[in-house]
């Protein structure tokens, strides 16, 4: 039986302000508060709120049948909590229907998976804790920033205990293979891979309202027929997109939400079901390992990381940023930690792209990639100075490693103590519930001498 895995990403850029060279050392606040509030409230009003209301309606109309998955970046959560809390409330309402699974991703929506494994693990753990506090779920499936995946990243994700990971069904990786099967990491068979069908996904997220598209206008019954007519053995159809595709990329006037609400009925008529990523990973068998030596993503025709690391400016900014990753990681300054997350965000590097079609005509406040690079490097210069004031740049590698080892050992000791405290609390609770167990005297143990005496008498 064919199954649809429907996934939505929620991420919002943290917009940086104009930051001049002469601001370095005097101004440590880097953000355009007006633009951040304007952009998140506009996106919420035109996309997130109506789209989530539609999904809630679908879940209530088709209880137990309609299912979907979400992931949210840390920056999106913070902006929503501050400026559009109704979106969080709608996600919680959707969660109460039992139809949604929340996935893990890097808190910053950055590229620590390509640069610093320990930093990567730390921010994934941070995001998981946030998801648990908001929605009561412990994420079991991972989704990387911009759907970036490689063998090395898969190995890291498997080490963290995730059961599955989303990735792009890129043609240069799959070759003759189909994205409509479950695969696994070539280094760890326990990590399952769900590959995005970019054609079916982008038919909704990119082409739906394009009057020049040969399939325009697209109706739910046509879309359901496309899926139903796929070869019988191709059972898994992964449709992944940003939530803002519903209302922003495809305006509400295009009837995109009416299309989405009509889909469950059309799919059900054709015997096609919905499944969450965890359900697919638990029930389906892998068709085999997938070899991905170089990182793939869900952006541009190449489906690689060139939109963010395709020119020398982007690489210099990336290397400069992550050169202080270990120093930031041992830092306990909350302001430093927050700035670190915001400065890692993918859009900071993408604004510097020189690819013709990489970012359309939108570059935020910047006139050109070079303008974006200059502004970002000014901010980064100030940020690095602040970090080095806490942990000097001349601190040698051995000293830094020793400090990191100490912190790591302290974390382990705290973890052991937490487990001991949990055991003692469980024991105390058991004794409180069974007072006779507490009152009953323990049977005396025979000493070695008494055992020997008894043996000699025998």
Coordinates of C-alpha atoms in Angstrom, one line a residue:
X1 CA 0.0 0.0 0.0
X2 CA 1.4 3.4 -1.0
X3 CA 1.9 5.9 1.8
X4 CA 2.5 9.7 1.8
X5 CA 5.0 11.2 4.2
X6 CA 4.1 14.9 4.4
X7 CA 6.7 17.1 6.1
X8 CA 6.8 20.9 6.7
X9 CA 9.8 23.0 7.8
X10 CA 9.3 26.2 9.8
X11 CA 12.4 28.5 9.8
X12 CA 12.7 32.2 9.9
X13 CA 15.8 34.3 9.2
X14 CA 17.2 36.6 11.9
X15 CA 17.8 39.8 10.0
X16 CA 21.1 41.6 10.7
X17 CA 21.3 45.4 10.8
X18 CA 23.7 47.6 9.0
X19 CA 26.9 47.3 10.9
X20 CA 29.9 49.5 9.9
X21 CA 33.6 48.9 10.4
X22 CA 33.6 51.7 13.0
X23 CA 30.9 49.9 15.1
X24 CA 33.3 47.1 15.9
X25 CA 34.2 47.2 19.6
X26 CA 31.5 49.7 20.4
X27 CA 28.2 48.1 19.4
X28 CA 27.5 44.4 20.3
X29 CA 23.9 44.3 19.2
X30 CA 23.6 43.0 15.6
X31 CA 19.9 42.7 14.7
X32 CA 17.2 44.6 12.9
X33 CA 14.4 44.3 15.4
X34 CA 11.8 46.1 13.2
X35 CA 12.5 43.8 10.2
X36 CA 12.5 40.7 12.4
X37 CA 9.1 41.5 13.9
X38 CA 7.6 42.6 10.6
X39 CA 8.8 39.5 8.7
X40 CA 7.6 36.9 11.2
X41 CA 4.2 38.6 11.8
X42 CA 3.7 38.9 8.0
X43 CA 4.6 35.3 7.5
X44 CA 2.4 34.2 10.3
X45 CA -0.6 36.1 9.1
X46 CA -0.3 35.2 5.4
X47 CA 1.0 31.6 5.8
X48 CA 1.5 29.9 9.2
X49 CA -1.9 30.7 10.8
X50 CA -4.2 29.9 7.8
X51 CA -2.0 26.9 6.8
X52 CA -2.1 25.4 10.4
X53 CA -5.8 26.0 10.7
X54 CA -6.2 24.1 7.4
X55 CA -4.1 21.2 8.7
X56 CA -6.0 21.1 12.0
X57 CA -9.2 20.9 9.9
X58 CA -7.8 18.1 7.9
X59 CA -6.7 16.2 11.0
X60 CA -10.1 16.5 12.6
X61 CA -12.0 15.6 9.5
X62 CA -9.8 12.5 8.9
X63 CA -8.8 11.3 12.5
X64 CA -6.2 8.5 12.4
X65 CA -5.8 8.8 8.7
X66 CA -4.2 12.2 8.0
X67 CA -0.7 12.6 9.4
X68 CA 2.2 15.0 8.9
X69 CA 5.6 16.0 10.4
X70 CA 7.2 19.3 11.3
X71 CA 10.5 20.6 12.4
X72 CA 11.2 24.1 13.7
X73 CA 14.5 25.9 13.9
X74 CA 15.5 27.6 17.2
X75 CA 15.4 31.0 15.7
X76 CA 11.9 30.4 14.3
X77 CA 10.7 29.3 17.8
X78 CA 12.2 32.3 19.5
X79 CA 10.6 34.8 16.9
X80 CA 7.3 33.1 17.2
X81 CA 7.3 33.1 21.0
X82 CA 8.1 36.8 21.0
X83 CA 5.9 38.1 18.1
X84 CA 3.4 35.4 17.0
X85 CA 2.7 33.1 19.9
X86 CA -0.6 32.0 18.2
X87 CA 1.5 29.9 15.8
X88 CA 2.9 27.9 18.7
X89 CA -0.6 27.5 20.1
X90 CA -1.9 26.2 16.8
X91 CA 1.0 23.7 16.5
X92 CA 0.1 22.5 20.0
X93 CA -3.5 22.2 19.0
X94 CA -2.4 20.2 15.9
X95 CA -0.2 18.1 18.2
X96 CA -3.2 17.3 20.4
X97 CA -5.0 15.6 17.4
X98 CA -2.2 12.9 17.5
X99 CA -1.6 13.4 13.7
X100 CA 1.8 15.1 13.9
X101 CA 5.4 14.1 14.6
X102 CA 8.0 16.7 15.5
X103 CA 11.5 16.2 14.2
X104 CA 14.9 17.4 15.4
X105 CA 17.2 19.8 13.5
X106 CA 20.1 22.1 14.4
X107 CA 18.9 24.9 16.7
X108 CA 20.7 27.5 14.6
X109 CA 19.6 26.2 11.2
X110 CA 23.3 26.5 10.4
X111 CA 26.1 24.3 9.1
X112 CA 27.8 22.9 12.2
X113 CA 27.3 19.4 10.8
X114 CA 29.9 20.3 8.2
X115 CA 32.4 22.0 10.6
X116 CA 32.3 20.9 14.2
X117 CA 30.7 17.6 15.4
X118 CA 30.6 18.5 19.0
X119 CA 29.0 21.9 18.3
X120 CA 26.5 20.1 16.1
X121 CA 25.5 17.6 18.7
X122 CA 25.1 20.3 21.3
X123 CA 22.7 22.4 19.3
X124 CA 20.6 19.4 18.2
X125 CA 20.3 18.4 21.9
X126 CA 19.2 22.0 22.6
X127 CA 16.5 21.9 20.0
X128 CA 15.3 18.5 21.2
X129 CA 14.8 19.9 24.7
X130 CA 12.9 22.8 23.3
X131 CA 10.6 20.5 21.3
X132 CA 10.0 18.4 24.4
X133 CA 9.1 21.4 26.5
X134 CA 6.7 22.8 23.8
X135 CA 5.1 19.6 22.4
X136 CA 5.9 16.8 24.8
X137 CA 7.7 14.8 22.1
X138 CA 11.2 13.3 22.1
X139 CA 12.3 13.6 18.4
X140 CA 13.3 10.2 16.9
X141 CA 13.9 11.4 13.3
X142 CA 16.4 14.1 12.3
X143 CA 16.2 16.7 9.6
X144 CA 19.4 18.7 8.9
X145 CA 19.5 22.4 7.9
X146 CA 18.5 22.8 4.2
X147 CA 18.1 19.0 4.1
X148 CA 21.9 18.6 3.9
X149 CA 23.1 15.0 4.1
X150 CA 26.3 13.1 3.6
X151 CA 27.8 9.8 4.8
X152 CA 29.7 11.7 7.5
X153 CA 26.6 13.5 8.7
X154 CA 24.6 10.3 8.7
X155 CA 27.3 8.8 10.9
X156 CA 27.0 11.7 13.4
X157 CA 23.2 11.5 13.5
X158 CA 23.3 7.7 14.0
X159 CA 25.7 8.1 16.9
X160 CA 23.1 10.4 18.6
X161 CA 20.5 7.6 18.5
X162 CA 18.1 8.8 15.8
X163 CA 16.2 6.1 14.0
X164 CA 15.9 8.0 10.7
X165 CA 16.9 11.1 8.7
X166 CA 15.3 13.1 5.9
X167 CA 17.4 13.7 2.8
X168 CA 17.1 14.9 -0.8
X169 CA 16.4 12.4 -3.5
X170 CA 19.0 14.0 -5.8
X171 CA 19.4 12.5 -9.2
X172 CA 23.2 12.4 -9.2
X173 CA 23.1 10.3 -6.0
X174 CA 20.2 8.0 -6.9
X175 CA 21.1 7.4 -10.5
X176 CA 18.7 4.7 -11.7
X177 CA 17.2 4.2 -8.2
X178 CA 13.9 5.7 -7.1
X179 CA 13.3 8.0 -4.1
X180 CA 10.1 6.0 -3.4
X181 CA 11.9 3.4 -1.2
X182 CA 13.4 3.5 2.3
X183 CA 17.2 3.4 2.3
X184 CA 19.8 3.4 5.1
X185 CA 23.1 5.0 5.9
X186 CA 26.0 3.2 4.3
X187 CA 27.9 3.3 7.6
X188 CA 25.1 2.5 10.0
X189 CA 22.2 0.3 8.7
X190 CA 20.1 1.3 11.8
X191 CA 19.8 4.9 10.4
X192 CA 17.0 4.9 7.8
X193 CA 16.9 7.5 5.1
X194 CA 13.7 9.0 3.7
X195 CA 14.4 10.7 0.4
X196 CA 12.4 13.7 -0.9
X197 CA 10.6 13.4 -4.2
X198 CA 11.6 16.9 -5.4
X199 CA 9.3 16.8 -8.4
X200 CA 6.1 16.1 -6.5
X201 CA 7.2 18.3 -3.6
X202 CA 7.9 21.3 -5.9
X203 CA 4.8 20.8 -7.9
X204 CA 3.0 22.1 -4.8
X205 CA 5.7 24.4 -3.3
X206 CA 7.0 26.1 -6.4
X207 CA 4.9 25.5 -9.5
X208 CA 1.3 25.4 -8.2
X209 CA 0.5 29.0 -9.1
X210 CA 2.6 29.2 -12.3
X211 CA 0.2 29.9 -15.1
X212 CA 3.0 29.0 -17.6
X213 CA 3.3 25.5 -16.1
X214 CA 2.0 22.8 -18.4
X215 CA 0.0 21.2 -15.6
X216 CA -1.6 24.5 -14.5
X217 CA -4.1 24.6 -12.9
X218 CA -3.4 21.6 -10.7
X219 CA -6.3 19.8 -9.0
X220 CA -6.2 17.3 -6.1
X221 CA -7.6 14.4 -8.1
X222 CA -4.9 14.9 -10.8
X223 CA -2.1 15.0 -8.1
X224 CA -3.6 11.9 -6.4
X225 CA -3.7 10.1 -9.8
X226 CA 0.0 10.8 -10.4
X227 CA 0.9 9.1 -7.1
X228 CA -1.5 6.2 -7.6
X229 CA -0.1 5.5 -11.1
X230 CA 3.5 5.1 -9.8
X231 CA 4.9 1.5 -10.1
X232 CA 3.3 -0.8 -7.6
X233 CA 6.6 -1.5 -5.8
X234 CA 7.3 2.2 -5.2
X235 CA 5.5 2.5 -1.8
X236 CA 6.9 5.6 -0.1
X237 CA 6.2 9.1 -1.5
X238 CA 8.0 11.8 0.6
X239 CA 6.6 15.3 0.1
X240 CA 8.8 17.8 1.9
X241 CA 8.5 21.6 1.8
X242 CA 8.6 24.8 3.8
X243 CA 5.3 25.6 5.5
X244 CA 5.5 29.1 4.1
X245 CA 5.0 27.5 0.6
X246 CA 1.3 27.5 1.7
X247 CA 0.5 31.2 1.6
X248 CA 3.8 32.9 0.7
X249 CA 5.4 31.0 -2.2
X250 CA 1.9 30.1 -3.3
X251 CA -0.4 32.9 -2.3
X252 CA -3.7 32.1 -0.6
X253 CA -5.5 33.5 -3.6
X254 CA -4.2 30.6 -5.7
X255 CA -6.5 28.3 -3.6
X256 CA -3.5 26.3 -2.4
X257 CA -5.2 25.5 1.0
X258 CA -8.3 24.3 -0.8
X259 CA -6.1 22.0 -2.8
X260 CA -4.4 20.7 0.4
X261 CA -7.8 20.1 2.1
X262 CA -9.0 18.1 -0.9
X263 CA -6.0 15.8 -1.0
X264 CA -6.9 13.3 1.8
X265 CA -10.3 12.4 0.3
X266 CA -8.7 11.9 -3.2
X267 CA -5.8 9.8 -1.8
X268 CA -8.1 7.7 0.4
X269 CA -10.3 6.9 -2.6
X270 CA -7.2 5.5 -4.3
X271 CA -6.1 3.4 -1.3
X272 CA -3.2 5.7 -0.4
X273 CA -2.5 6.4 3.3
X274 CA -0.5 8.9 5.3
X275 CA 2.4 7.9 7.6
X276 CA 4.8 9.8 9.9
X277 CA 8.6 9.4 9.3
X278 CA 8.9 7.2 12.5
X279 CA 6.1 4.9 11.3
X280 CA 7.8 4.4 8.0
X281 CA 11.2 3.7 9.6
X282 CA 9.6 1.2 12.0
X283 CA 7.4 -0.7 9.5
X284 CA 9.3 -0.6 6.2
X285 CA 12.4 -2.5 5.2
X286 CA 15.4 -0.7 3.8
X287 CA 16.1 -1.3 0.1
X288 CA 19.8 -1.0 0.8
X289 CA 22.5 1.5 1.7
X290 CA 22.9 4.9 0.0
X291 CA 26.4 6.3 -0.8
X292 CA 26.6 10.0 -0.4
X293 CA 30.3 11.0 -0.3
X294 CA 29.6 14.8 -0.8
X295 CA 26.8 16.8 0.9
X296 CA 23.5 17.1 -0.9
X297 CA 20.7 19.6 -0.2
X298 CA 17.2 20.5 -1.4
X299 CA 18.2 23.8 -3.1
X300 CA 18.9 24.7 -6.7
X301 CA 19.3 22.4 -9.7
X302 CA 22.6 21.0 -8.4
X303 CA 21.2 19.9 -5.0
X304 CA 24.5 20.6 -3.3
X305 CA 25.9 23.1 -0.8
X306 CA 27.1 25.7 -3.4
X307 CA 24.3 28.2 -2.5
X308 CA 26.1 28.7 0.8
X309 CA 29.7 27.6 0.2
X310 CA 30.1 28.2 -3.5
X311 CA 32.5 31.1 -3.6
X312 CA 35.5 32.4 -1.7
X313 CA 33.6 35.0 0.3
X314 CA 31.2 32.3 1.7
X315 CA 34.1 29.9 2.5
X316 CA 36.1 32.6 4.3
X317 CA 33.1 33.6 6.4
X318 CA 32.3 30.0 7.1
X319 CA 35.9 29.1 8.2
X320 CA 36.2 32.3 10.2
X321 CA 32.9 31.6 12.1
X322 CA 33.7 28.0 13.0
X323 CA 37.3 28.7 13.9
X324 CA 36.0 29.8 17.3
X325 CA 33.4 27.0 17.7
X326 CA 35.2 25.2 20.5
X327 CA 35.7 28.4 22.4
X328 CA 32.0 29.3 22.1
X329 CA 31.0 25.8 23.2
X330 CA 32.8 26.0 26.6
X331 CA 31.3 29.5 27.1
X332 CA 28.5 30.0 29.6
X333 CA 27.6 33.5 28.5
X334 CA 24.0 33.5 27.4
X335 CA 24.4 36.5 25.1
X336 CA 27.4 34.9 23.4
X337 CA 25.5 31.7 22.9
X338 CA 22.4 33.4 21.4
X339 CA 24.6 35.5 19.0
X340 CA 26.4 32.3 18.0
X341 CA 23.1 30.6 17.1
X342 CA 21.9 33.6 15.0
X343 CA 25.2 34.1 13.2
X344 CA 25.3 30.5 12.1
X345 CA 21.9 30.8 10.3
X346 CA 22.0 29.6 6.7
X347 CA 20.7 32.9 5.2
X348 CA 23.8 34.8 6.3
X349 CA 25.9 32.8 3.9
X350 CA 23.3 32.5 1.2
X351 CA 23.0 36.3 0.9
X352 CA 26.6 36.2 -0.3
X353 CA 25.9 33.8 -3.1
X354 CA 27.0 34.8 -6.6
X355 CA 25.0 32.1 -8.3
X356 CA 22.5 33.7 -10.8
X357 CA 19.4 31.8 -9.6
X358 CA 20.4 31.0 -6.1
X359 CA 18.4 33.5 -4.1
X360 CA 16.2 35.2 -6.7
X361 CA 16.1 39.0 -6.3
X362 CA 15.8 39.0 -2.5
X363 CA 18.9 39.8 -0.5
X364 CA 17.4 41.5 2.5
X365 CA 19.1 44.8 3.3
X366 CA 22.0 44.1 0.9
X367 CA 22.7 45.5 -2.5
X368 CA 25.0 42.7 -3.6
X369 CA 26.8 39.6 -2.4
X370 CA 29.8 41.7 -1.6
X371 CA 27.7 44.1 0.5
X372 CA 26.4 41.1 2.5
X373 CA 29.9 39.7 3.0
X374 CA 31.3 43.1 4.2
X375 CA 28.4 43.6 6.7
X376 CA 28.6 40.0 8.0
X377 CA 32.4 40.1 8.4
X378 CA 32.2 43.4 10.4
X379 CA 29.7 41.8 12.8
X380 CA 31.8 38.6 12.9
X381 CA 34.9 40.6 13.8
X382 CA 33.2 42.2 16.8
X383 CA 31.8 38.8 17.9
X384 CA 35.2 37.0 17.7
X385 CA 36.8 39.8 19.7
X386 CA 34.2 39.2 22.4
X387 CA 34.8 35.5 22.4
X388 CA 38.6 35.9 22.5
X389 CA 38.2 38.3 25.5
X390 CA 36.7 35.3 27.4
X391 CA 39.0 32.7 26.0
X392 CA 42.1 34.3 24.4
X393 CA 43.1 33.4 20.9
X394 CA 46.6 32.6 22.1
X395 CA 45.3 29.8 24.3
X396 CA 47.1 26.8 22.8
X397 CA 45.3 23.7 21.5
X398 CA 46.5 21.5 24.4
X399 CA 45.2 23.9 27.0
X400 CA 41.8 24.3 25.2
X401 CA 41.5 20.5 24.9
X402 CA 42.2 20.1 28.6
X403 CA 39.5 22.5 29.4
X404 CA 37.1 20.8 27.1
X405 CA 37.9 17.4 28.6
X406 CA 37.3 18.8 32.1
X407 CA 33.9 20.1 31.0
X408 CA 33.1 16.8 29.3
X409 CA 34.0 14.8 32.4
X410 CA 31.9 17.1 34.6
X411 CA 28.9 16.5 32.3
X412 CA 29.4 12.7 32.6
X413 CA 29.6 12.9 36.4
X414 CA 26.4 15.0 36.5
X415 CA 24.7 12.5 34.3
X416 CA 25.7 9.6 36.6
X417 CA 24.5 11.6 39.6
X418 CA 21.2 12.3 37.9
X419 CA 20.7 8.6 37.3
X420 CA 21.5 7.8 41.0
X421 CA 19.1 10.5 42.2
X422 CA 16.3 9.1 39.9
X423 CA 17.0 5.5 41.3
X424 CA 16.8 6.7 44.9
X425 CA 13.6 8.6 44.2
X426 CA 12.0 5.5 42.7
X427 CA 13.2 3.4 45.7
X428 CA 11.7 6.0 48.1
X429 CA 8.4 6.1 46.2
X430 CA 8.3 2.3 46.3
X431 CA 8.9 2.2 50.0
X432 CA 6.2 4.9 50.6
X433 CA 3.7 2.8 48.6
X434 CA 4.6 -0.5 50.3
X435 CA 5.2 0.3 54.0
X436 CA 5.3 -3.4 54.9
X437 CA 8.4 -3.8 52.6
X438 CA 10.0 -1.1 54.7
X439 CA 9.0 -2.7 58.0
X440 CA 10.0 -6.3 57.1
X441 CA 13.4 -7.2 58.6
X442 CA 15.9 -8.4 56.1
X443 CA 16.9 -12.0 56.5
X444 CA 20.3 -12.3 58.2
X445 CA 23.1 -13.3 55.9
X446 CA 25.2 -16.3 56.9
X447 CA 28.8 -15.5 57.4
X448 CA 31.6 -17.6 55.9
X449 CA 32.4 -19.0 59.4
X450 CA 28.9 -20.2 60.0
X451 CA 28.7 -21.7 56.6
X452 CA 31.9 -23.7 57.2
X453 CA 30.6 -24.8 60.7
X454 CA 27.4 -26.0 59.2
X455 CA 29.3 -27.9 56.6
X456 CA 31.5 -29.6 59.2
X457 CA 28.4 -30.7 61.2
X458 CA 26.9 -32.2 58.2

